[in-house]
PDB file of C-alpha atoms in Angstrom:
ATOM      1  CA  UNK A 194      39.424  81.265  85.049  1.00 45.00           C
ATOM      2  CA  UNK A 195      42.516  80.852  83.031  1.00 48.00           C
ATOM      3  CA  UNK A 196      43.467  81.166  79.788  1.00 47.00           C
ATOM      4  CA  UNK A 197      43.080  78.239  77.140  1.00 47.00           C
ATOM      5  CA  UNK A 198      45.704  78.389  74.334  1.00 48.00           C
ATOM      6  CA  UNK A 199      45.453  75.722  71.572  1.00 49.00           C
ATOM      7  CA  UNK A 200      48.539  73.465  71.446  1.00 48.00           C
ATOM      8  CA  UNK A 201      50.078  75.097  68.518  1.00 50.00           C
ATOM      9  CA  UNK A 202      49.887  79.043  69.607  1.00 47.00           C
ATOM     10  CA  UNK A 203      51.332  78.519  72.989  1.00 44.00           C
ATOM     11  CA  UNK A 204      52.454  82.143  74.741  1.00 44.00           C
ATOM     12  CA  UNK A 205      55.768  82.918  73.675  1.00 46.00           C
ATOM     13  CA  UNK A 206      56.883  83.482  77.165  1.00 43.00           C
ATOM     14  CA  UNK A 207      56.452  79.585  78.159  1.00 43.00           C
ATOM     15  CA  UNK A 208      58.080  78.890  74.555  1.00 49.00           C
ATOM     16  CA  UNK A 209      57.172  75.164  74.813  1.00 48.00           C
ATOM     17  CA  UNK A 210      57.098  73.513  71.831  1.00 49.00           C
ATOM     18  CA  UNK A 211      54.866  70.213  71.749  1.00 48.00           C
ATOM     19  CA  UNK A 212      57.109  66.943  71.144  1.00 47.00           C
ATOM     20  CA  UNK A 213      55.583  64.537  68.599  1.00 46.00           C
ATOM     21  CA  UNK A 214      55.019  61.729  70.779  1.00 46.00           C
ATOM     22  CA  UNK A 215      52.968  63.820  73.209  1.00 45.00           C
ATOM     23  CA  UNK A 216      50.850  65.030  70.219  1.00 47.00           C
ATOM     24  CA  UNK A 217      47.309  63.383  70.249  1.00 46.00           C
ATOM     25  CA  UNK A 218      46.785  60.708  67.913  1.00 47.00           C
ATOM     26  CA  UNK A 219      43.392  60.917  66.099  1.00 48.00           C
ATOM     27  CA  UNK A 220      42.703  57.015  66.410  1.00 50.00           C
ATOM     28  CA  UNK A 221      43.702  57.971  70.502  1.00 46.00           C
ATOM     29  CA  UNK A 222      40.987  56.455  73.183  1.00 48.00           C
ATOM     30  CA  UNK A 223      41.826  59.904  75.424  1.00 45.00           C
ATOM     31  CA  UNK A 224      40.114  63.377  74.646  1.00 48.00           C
ATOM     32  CA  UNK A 225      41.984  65.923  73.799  1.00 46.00           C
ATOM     33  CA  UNK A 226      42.881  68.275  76.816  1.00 47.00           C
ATOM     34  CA  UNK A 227      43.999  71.649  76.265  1.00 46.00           C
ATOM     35  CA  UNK A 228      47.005  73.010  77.909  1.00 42.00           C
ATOM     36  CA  UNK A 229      45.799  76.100  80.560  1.00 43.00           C
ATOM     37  CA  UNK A 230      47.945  78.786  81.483  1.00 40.00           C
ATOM     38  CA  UNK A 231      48.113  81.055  84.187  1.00 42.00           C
ATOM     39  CA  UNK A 232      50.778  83.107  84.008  1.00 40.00           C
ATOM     40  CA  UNK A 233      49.512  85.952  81.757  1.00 42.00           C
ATOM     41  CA  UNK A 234      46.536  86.266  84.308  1.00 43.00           C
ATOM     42  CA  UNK A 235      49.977  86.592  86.762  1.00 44.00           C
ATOM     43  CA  UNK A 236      51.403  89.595  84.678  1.00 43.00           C
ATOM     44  CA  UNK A 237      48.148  91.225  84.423  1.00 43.00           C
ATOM     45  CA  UNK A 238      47.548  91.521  87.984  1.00 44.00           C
ATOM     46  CA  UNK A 239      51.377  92.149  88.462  1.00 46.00           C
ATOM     47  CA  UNK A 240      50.441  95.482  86.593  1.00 45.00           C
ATOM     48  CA  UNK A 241      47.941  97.273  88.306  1.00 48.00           C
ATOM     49  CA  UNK A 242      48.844 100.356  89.579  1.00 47.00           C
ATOM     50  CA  UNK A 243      49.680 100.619  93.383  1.00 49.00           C
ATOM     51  CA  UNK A 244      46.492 101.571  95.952  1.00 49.00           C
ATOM     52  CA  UNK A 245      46.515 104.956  96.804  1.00 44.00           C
ATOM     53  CA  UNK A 246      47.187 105.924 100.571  1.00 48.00           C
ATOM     54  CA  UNK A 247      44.271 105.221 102.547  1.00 49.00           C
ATOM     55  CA  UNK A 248      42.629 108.048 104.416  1.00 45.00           C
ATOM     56  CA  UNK A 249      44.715 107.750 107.857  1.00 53.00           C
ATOM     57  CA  UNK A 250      48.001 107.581 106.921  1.00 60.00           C
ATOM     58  CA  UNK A 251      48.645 111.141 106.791  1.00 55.00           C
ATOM     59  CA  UNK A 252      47.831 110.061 110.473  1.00 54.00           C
ATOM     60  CA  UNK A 253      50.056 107.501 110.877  1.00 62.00           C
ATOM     61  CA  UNK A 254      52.873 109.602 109.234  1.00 60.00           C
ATOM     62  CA  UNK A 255      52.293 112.622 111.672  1.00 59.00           C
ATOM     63  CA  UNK A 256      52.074 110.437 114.261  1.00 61.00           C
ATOM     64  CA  UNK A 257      55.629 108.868 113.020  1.00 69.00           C
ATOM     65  CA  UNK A 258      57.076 112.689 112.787  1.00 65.00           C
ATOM     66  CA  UNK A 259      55.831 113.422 116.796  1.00 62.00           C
ATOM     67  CA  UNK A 260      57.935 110.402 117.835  1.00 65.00           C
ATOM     68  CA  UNK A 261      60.669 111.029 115.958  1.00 66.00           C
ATOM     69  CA  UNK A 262      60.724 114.787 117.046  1.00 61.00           C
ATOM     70  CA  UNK A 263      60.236 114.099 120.806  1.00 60.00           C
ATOM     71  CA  UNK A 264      62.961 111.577 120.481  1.00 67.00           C
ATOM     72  CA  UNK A 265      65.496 113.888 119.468  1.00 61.00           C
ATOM     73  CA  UNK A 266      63.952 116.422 121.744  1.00 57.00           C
ATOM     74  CA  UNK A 267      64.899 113.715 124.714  1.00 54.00           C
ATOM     75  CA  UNK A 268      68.344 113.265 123.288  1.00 54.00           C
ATOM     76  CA  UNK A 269      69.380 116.650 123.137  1.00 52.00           C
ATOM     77  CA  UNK A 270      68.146 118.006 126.475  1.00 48.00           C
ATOM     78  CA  UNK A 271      68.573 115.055 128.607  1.00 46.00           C
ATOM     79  CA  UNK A 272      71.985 114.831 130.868  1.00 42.00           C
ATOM     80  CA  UNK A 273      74.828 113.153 128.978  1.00 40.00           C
ATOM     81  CA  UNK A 274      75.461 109.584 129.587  1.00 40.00           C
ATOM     82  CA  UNK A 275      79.036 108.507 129.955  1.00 40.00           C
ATOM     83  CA  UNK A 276      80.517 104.890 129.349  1.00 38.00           C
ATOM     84  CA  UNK A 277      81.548 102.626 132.113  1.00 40.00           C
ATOM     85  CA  UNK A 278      85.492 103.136 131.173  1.00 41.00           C
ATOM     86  CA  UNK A 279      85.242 106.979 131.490  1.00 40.00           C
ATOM     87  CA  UNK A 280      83.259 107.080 134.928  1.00 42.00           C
ATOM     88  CA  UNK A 281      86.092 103.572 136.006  1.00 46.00           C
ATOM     89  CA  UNK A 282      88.992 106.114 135.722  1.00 67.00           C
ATOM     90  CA  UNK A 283      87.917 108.689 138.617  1.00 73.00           C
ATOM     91  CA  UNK A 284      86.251 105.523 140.882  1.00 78.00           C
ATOM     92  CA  UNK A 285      89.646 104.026 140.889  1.00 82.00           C
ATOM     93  CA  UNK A 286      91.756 106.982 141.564  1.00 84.00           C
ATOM     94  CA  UNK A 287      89.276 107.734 144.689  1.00 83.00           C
ATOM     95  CA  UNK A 288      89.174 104.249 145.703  1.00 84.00           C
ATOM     96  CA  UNK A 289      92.495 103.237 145.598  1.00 81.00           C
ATOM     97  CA  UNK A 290      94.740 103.895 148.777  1.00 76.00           C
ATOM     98  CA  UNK A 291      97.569 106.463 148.553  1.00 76.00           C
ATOM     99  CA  UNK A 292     100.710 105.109 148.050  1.00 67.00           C
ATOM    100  CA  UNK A 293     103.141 106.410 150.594  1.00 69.00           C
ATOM    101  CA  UNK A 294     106.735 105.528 148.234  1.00 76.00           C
ATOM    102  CA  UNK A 295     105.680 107.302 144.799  1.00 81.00           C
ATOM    103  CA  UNK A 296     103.402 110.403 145.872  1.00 93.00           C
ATOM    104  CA  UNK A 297     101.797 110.187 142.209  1.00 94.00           C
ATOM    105  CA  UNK A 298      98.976 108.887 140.592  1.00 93.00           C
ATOM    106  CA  UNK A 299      99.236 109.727 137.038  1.00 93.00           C
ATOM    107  CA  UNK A 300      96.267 108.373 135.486  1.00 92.00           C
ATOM    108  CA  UNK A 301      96.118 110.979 132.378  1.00 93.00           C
ATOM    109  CA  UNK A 302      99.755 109.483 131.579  1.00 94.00           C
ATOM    110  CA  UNK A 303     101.030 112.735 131.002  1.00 96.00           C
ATOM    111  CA  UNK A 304     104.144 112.375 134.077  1.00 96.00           C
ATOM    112  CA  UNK A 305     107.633 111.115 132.531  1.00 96.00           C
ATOM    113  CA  UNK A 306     109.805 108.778 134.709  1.00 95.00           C
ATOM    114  CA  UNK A 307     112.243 112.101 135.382  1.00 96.00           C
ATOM    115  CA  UNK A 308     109.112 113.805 136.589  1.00 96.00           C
ATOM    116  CA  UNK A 309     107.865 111.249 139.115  1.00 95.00           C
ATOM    117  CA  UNK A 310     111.383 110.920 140.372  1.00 95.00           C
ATOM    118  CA  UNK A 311     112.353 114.170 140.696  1.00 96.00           C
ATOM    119  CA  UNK A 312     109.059 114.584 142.626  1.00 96.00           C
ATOM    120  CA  UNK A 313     109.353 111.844 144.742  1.00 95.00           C
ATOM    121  CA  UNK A 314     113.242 112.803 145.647  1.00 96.00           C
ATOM    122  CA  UNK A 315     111.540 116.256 146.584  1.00 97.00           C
ATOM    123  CA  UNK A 316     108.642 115.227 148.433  1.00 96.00           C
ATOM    124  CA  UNK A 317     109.771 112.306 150.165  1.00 95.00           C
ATOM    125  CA  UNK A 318     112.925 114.741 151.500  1.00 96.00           C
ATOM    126  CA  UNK A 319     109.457 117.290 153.014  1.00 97.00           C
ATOM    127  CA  UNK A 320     107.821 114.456 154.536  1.00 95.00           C
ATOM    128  CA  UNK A 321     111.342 113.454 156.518  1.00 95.00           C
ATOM    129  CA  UNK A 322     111.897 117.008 157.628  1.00 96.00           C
ATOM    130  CA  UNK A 323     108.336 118.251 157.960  1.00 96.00           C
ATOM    131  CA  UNK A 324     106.394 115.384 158.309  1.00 95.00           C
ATOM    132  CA  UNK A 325     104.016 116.963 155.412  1.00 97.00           C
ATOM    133  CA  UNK A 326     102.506 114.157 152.721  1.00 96.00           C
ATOM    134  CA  UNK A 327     101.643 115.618 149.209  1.00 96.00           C
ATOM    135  CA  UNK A 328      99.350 113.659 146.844  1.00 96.00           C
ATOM    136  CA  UNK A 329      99.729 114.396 143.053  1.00 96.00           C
ATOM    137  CA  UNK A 330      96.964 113.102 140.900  1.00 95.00           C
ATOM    138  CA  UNK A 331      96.743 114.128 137.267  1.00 95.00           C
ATOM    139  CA  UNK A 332      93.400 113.247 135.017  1.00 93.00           C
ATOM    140  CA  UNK A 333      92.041 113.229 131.772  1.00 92.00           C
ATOM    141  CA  UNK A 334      88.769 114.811 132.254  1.00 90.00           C
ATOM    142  CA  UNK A 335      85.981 114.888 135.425  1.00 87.00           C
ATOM    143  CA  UNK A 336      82.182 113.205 134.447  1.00 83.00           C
ATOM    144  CA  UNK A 337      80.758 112.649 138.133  1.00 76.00           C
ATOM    145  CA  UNK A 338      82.344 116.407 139.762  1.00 71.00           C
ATOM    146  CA  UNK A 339      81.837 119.649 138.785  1.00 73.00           C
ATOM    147  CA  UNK A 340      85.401 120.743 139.009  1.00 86.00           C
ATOM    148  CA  UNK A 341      88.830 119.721 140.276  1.00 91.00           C
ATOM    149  CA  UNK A 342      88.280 121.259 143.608  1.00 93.00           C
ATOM    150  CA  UNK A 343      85.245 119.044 144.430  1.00 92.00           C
ATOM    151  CA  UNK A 344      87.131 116.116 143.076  1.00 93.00           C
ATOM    152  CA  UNK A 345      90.314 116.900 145.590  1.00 93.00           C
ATOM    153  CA  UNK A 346      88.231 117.362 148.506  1.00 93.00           C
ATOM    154  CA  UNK A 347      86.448 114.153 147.775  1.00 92.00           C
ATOM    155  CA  UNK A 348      90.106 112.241 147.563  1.00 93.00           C
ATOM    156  CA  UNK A 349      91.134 114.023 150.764  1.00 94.00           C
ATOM    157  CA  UNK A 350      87.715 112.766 152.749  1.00 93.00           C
ATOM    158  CA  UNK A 351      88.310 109.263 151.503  1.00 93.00           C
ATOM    159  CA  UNK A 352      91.461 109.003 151.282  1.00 94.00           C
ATOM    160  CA  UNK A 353      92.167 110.617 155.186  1.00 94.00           C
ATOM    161  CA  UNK A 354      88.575 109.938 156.732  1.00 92.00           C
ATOM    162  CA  UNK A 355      89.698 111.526 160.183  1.00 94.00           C
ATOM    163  CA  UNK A 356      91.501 115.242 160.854  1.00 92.00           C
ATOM    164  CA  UNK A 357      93.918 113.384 162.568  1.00 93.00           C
ATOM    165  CA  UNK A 358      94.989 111.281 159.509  1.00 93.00           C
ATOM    166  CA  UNK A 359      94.561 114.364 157.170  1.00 94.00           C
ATOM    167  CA  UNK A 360      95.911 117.182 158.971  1.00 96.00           C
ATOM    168  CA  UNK A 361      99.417 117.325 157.424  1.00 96.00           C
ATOM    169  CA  UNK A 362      98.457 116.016 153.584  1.00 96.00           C
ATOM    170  CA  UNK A 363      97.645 117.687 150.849  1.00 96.00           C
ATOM    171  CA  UNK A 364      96.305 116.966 147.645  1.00 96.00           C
ATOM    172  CA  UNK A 365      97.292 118.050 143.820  1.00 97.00           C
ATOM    173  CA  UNK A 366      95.158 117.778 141.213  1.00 95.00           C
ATOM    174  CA  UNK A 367      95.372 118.311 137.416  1.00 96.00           C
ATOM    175  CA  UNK A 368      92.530 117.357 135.136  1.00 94.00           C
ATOM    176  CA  UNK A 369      94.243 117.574 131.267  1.00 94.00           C
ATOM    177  CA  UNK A 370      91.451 118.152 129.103  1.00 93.00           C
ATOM    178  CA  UNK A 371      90.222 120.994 131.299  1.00 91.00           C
ATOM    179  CA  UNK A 372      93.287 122.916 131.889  1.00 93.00           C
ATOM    180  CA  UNK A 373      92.551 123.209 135.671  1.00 93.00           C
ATOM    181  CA  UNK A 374      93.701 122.646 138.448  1.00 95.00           C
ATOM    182  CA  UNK A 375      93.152 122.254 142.622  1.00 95.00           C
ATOM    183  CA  UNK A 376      95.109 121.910 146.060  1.00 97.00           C
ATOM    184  CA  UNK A 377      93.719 120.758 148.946  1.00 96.00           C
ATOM    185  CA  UNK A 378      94.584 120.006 152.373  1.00 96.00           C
ATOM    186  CA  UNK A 379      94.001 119.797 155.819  1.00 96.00           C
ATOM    187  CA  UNK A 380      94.090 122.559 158.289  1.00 96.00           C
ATOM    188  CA  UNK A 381      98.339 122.042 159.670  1.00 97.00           C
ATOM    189  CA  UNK A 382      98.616 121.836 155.597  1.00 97.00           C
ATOM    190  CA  UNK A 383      96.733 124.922 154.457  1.00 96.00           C
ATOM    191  CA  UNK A 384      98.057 126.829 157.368  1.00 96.00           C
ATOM    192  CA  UNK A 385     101.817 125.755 156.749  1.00 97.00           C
ATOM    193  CA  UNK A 386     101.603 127.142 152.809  1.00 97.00           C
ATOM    194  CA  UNK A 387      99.448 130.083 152.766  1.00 96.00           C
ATOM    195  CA  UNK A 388      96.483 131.373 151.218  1.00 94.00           C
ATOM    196  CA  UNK A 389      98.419 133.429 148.827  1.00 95.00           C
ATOM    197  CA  UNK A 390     100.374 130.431 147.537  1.00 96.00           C
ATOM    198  CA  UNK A 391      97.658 128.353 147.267  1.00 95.00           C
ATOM    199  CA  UNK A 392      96.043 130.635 144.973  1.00 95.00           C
ATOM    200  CA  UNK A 393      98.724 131.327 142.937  1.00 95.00           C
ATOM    201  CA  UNK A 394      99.626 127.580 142.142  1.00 96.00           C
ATOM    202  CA  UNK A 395      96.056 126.979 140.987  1.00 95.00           C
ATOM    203  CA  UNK A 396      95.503 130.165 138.796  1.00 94.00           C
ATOM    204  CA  UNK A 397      99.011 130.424 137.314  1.00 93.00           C
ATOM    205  CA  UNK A 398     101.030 127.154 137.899  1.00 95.00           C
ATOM    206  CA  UNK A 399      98.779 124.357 136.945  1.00 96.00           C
ATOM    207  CA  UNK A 400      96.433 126.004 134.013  1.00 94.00           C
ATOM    208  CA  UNK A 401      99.300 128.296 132.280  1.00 94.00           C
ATOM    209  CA  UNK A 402     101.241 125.266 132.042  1.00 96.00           C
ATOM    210  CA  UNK A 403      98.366 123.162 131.400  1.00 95.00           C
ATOM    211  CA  UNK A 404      97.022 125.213 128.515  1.00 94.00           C
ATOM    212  CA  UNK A 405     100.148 124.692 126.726  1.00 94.00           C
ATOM    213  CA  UNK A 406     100.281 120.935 127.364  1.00 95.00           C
ATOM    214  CA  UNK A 407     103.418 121.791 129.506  1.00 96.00           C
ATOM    215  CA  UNK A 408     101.934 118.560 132.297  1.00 97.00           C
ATOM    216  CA  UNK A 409     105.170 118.027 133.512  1.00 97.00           C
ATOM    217  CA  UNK A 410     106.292 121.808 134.135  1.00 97.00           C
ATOM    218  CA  UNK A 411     102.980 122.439 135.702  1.00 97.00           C
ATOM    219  CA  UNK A 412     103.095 119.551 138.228  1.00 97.00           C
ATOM    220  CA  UNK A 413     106.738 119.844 139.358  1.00 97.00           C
ATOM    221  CA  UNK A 414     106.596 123.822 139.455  1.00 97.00           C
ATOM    222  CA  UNK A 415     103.778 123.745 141.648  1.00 97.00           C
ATOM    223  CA  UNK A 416     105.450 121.279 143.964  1.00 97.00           C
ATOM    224  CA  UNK A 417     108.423 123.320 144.284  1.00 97.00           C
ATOM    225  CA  UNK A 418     106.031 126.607 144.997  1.00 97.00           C
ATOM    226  CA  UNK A 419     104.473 124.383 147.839  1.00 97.00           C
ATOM    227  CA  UNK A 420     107.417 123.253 149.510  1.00 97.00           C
ATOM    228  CA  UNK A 421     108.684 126.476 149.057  1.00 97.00           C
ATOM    229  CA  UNK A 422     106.174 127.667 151.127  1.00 97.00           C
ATOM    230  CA  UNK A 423     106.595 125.006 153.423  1.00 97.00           C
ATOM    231  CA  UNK A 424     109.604 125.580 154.452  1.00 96.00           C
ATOM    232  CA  UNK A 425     109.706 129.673 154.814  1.00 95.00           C
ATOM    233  CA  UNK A 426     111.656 130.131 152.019  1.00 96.00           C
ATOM    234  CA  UNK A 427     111.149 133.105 148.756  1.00 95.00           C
ATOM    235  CA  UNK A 428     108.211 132.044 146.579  1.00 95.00           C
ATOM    236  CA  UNK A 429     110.071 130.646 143.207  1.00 93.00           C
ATOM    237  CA  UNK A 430     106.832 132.285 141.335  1.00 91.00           C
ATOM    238  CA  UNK A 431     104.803 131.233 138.626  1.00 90.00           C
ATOM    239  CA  UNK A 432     105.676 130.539 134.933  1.00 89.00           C
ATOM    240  CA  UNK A 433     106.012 134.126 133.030  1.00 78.00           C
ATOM    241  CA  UNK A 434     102.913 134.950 131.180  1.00 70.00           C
ATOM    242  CA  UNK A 435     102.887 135.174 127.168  1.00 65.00           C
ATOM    243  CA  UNK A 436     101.829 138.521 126.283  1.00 54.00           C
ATOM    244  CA  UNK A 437     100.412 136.985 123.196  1.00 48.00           C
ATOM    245  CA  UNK A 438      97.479 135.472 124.721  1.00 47.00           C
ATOM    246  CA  UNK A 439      95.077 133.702 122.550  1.00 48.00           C
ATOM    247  CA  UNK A 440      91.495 135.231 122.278  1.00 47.00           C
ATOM    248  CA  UNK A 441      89.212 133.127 124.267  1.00 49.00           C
ATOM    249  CA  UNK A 442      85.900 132.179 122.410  1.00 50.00           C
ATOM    250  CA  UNK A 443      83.765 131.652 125.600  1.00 47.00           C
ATOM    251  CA  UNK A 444      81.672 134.755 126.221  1.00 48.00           C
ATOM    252  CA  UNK A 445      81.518 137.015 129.559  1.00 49.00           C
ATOM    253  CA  UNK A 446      79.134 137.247 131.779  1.00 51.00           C
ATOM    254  CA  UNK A 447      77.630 140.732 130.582  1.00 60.00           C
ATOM    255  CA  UNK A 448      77.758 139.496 127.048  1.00 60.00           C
ATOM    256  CA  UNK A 449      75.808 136.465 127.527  1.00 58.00           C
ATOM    257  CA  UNK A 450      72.925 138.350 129.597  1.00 61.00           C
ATOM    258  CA  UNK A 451      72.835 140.993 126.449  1.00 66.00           C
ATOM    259  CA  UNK A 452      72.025 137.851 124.553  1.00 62.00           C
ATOM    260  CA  UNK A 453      69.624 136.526 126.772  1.00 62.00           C
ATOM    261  CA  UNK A 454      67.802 139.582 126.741  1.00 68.00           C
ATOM    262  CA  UNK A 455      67.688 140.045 123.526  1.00 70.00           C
ATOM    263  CA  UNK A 456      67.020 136.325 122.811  1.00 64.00           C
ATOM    264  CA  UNK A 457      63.370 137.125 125.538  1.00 70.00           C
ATOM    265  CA  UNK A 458      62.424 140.055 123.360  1.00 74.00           C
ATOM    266  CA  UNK A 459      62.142 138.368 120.251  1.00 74.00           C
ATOM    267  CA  UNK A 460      60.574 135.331 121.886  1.00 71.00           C
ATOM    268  CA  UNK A 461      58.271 137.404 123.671  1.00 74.00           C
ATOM    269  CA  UNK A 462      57.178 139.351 120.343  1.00 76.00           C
ATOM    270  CA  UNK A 463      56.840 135.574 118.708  1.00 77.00           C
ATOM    271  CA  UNK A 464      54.458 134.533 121.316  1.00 76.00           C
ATOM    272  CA  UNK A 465      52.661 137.816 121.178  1.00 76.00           C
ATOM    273  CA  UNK A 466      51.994 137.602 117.507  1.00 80.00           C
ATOM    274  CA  UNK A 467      51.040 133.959 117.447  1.00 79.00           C
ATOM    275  CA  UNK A 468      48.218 134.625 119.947  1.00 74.00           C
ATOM    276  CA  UNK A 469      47.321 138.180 119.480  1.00 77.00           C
ATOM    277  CA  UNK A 470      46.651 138.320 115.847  1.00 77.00           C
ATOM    278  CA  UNK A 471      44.508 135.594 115.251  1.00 81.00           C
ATOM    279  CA  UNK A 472      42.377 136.971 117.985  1.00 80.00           C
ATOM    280  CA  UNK A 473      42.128 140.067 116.429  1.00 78.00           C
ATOM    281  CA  UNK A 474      41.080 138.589 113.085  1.00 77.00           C
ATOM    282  CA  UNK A 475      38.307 135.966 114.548  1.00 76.00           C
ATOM    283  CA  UNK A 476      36.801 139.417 116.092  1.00 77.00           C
ATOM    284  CA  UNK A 477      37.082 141.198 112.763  1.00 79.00           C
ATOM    285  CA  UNK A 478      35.212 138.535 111.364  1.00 77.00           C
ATOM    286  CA  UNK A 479      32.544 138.344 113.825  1.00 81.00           C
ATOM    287  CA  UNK A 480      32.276 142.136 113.353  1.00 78.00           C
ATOM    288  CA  UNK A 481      31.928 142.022 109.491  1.00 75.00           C
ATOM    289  CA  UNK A 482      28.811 139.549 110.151  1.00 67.00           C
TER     290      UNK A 482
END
């Protein structure tokens, strides 16, 4: 029911004041209606307090906080998904056919035009005299191989499907955000520059050089080692090492088994507590009765 308010105390909220001609005449055929209201009934029920919580939705909530924390459980232990453009990089580099003028496919864009040309002057001159082909292929970073030496062998399979077509290449890689480095090759290849020089242009040529954003240095310096090597001559040698070397933040081998062993103890003693004591206590309790 609402609320009936004579014509002359009207709620001050509405503030409606009655206009003379809409005032009832006394000598007026129509009875007098009242004016209803409903808006104070409105406010009223506008301020009842809130309902408390039902019963379940401490449920619901705990139920809410599962989800969320399996969610993030998923998101941090589940492999890392890369974008189309980062994976489009490598695909093109691998399936894109070596070009047989420039010897370099620079898609970090680290190479400067006197780079490229001073490599193709000195690899194109090795390919006349020794019939040996040398790929150079720098890259930003690696998201479908391990490492750069996966990633070269897989250029030098597809690339040179047959021994016959990849006997005499070889294959340079630099990967820029890693600060490593491969060469590959087939067998004439390999066997023409040495085991010793191979090694040495991938653990002092390529990530020295790398690791101090020297691309350029790295790439032609390890070209020169290679046809060094090619052609019998004195190894040039790598770039001098900085006695100042930077103290590397990744952990050894011993230190992180320490770690892990520790890191077993403690979870071990965890587990051991959580199960252990309250089954002592339930039969302490049992005893006491």
């Amino acid at each position: 029911m609402g609320t009936l308010f004579p014509p002359n105390s009207l709620s001050p909220l509405l503030n409606i004041k009655p206009s003379p001609s809409l005032q009832p005449k006394p000598n007026s055929p129509f009875p007098y209606k009242p004016i209803v209201s409903s808006l104070k009934k409105n406010q009223t029920l506008s301020l009842k307090p809130p309902s408390l919580p039902s019963s379940t939705s401490w449920f619901s909530h705990a139920q809410q906080g599962l989800a969320a924390l399996a969610i993030t459980l998923a998101l941090n232990f589940s492999p890392v998904l890369h974008s189309g453009n980062a994976l489009a990089s490598e695909f093109d580099v691998i399936n894109e056919r070596p070009a047989k003028d420039s010897y370099v496919v620079d898609d970090a864009g680290v190479l400067s035009r006197v780079t490229k040309s001073d490599l193709k002057r000195l690899l194109s001159d090795l390919e006349s005299r020794k019939n040996f082909h040398i790929n150079f292929i720098t890259l930003r970073k690696l998201t479908s191989k391990a490492d750069a030496f996966e990633f070269a062998d897989q250029i030098l399979e597809r690339w040179y499907p047959s021994v016959e077509e990849g006997n005499e290449k070889g294959v340079v890689v630099l990967v820029t955000s890693q600060k490593e480095g491969a060469v590959t090759g087939g067998p004439a290849f390999v066997q023409a520059v040495g085991e010793k020089i191979l090694d040495a242009t991938v653990s002092e040529n390529l990530p020295v050089l790398a690791t101090d954003e020297k691309y350029n240095e790295a790439i032609y310096s390890t070209a020169k080692r290679l046809v060094a090597a090619i052609d019998g001559l004195p190894d040039p040698g790598g770039p001098l090492v900085k006695d100042d070397k930077r103290e590397s933040n990744f952990k050894s081998k011993q230190e992180t088994d320490e770690k892990r062993g520790q890191f077993s103890l403690v979870v071990g003693g965890l587990l051991v507590i959580a199960f252990v004591v309250p089954m002592v206590q339930y039969y302490a309790y049992i005893a006491k009765k």
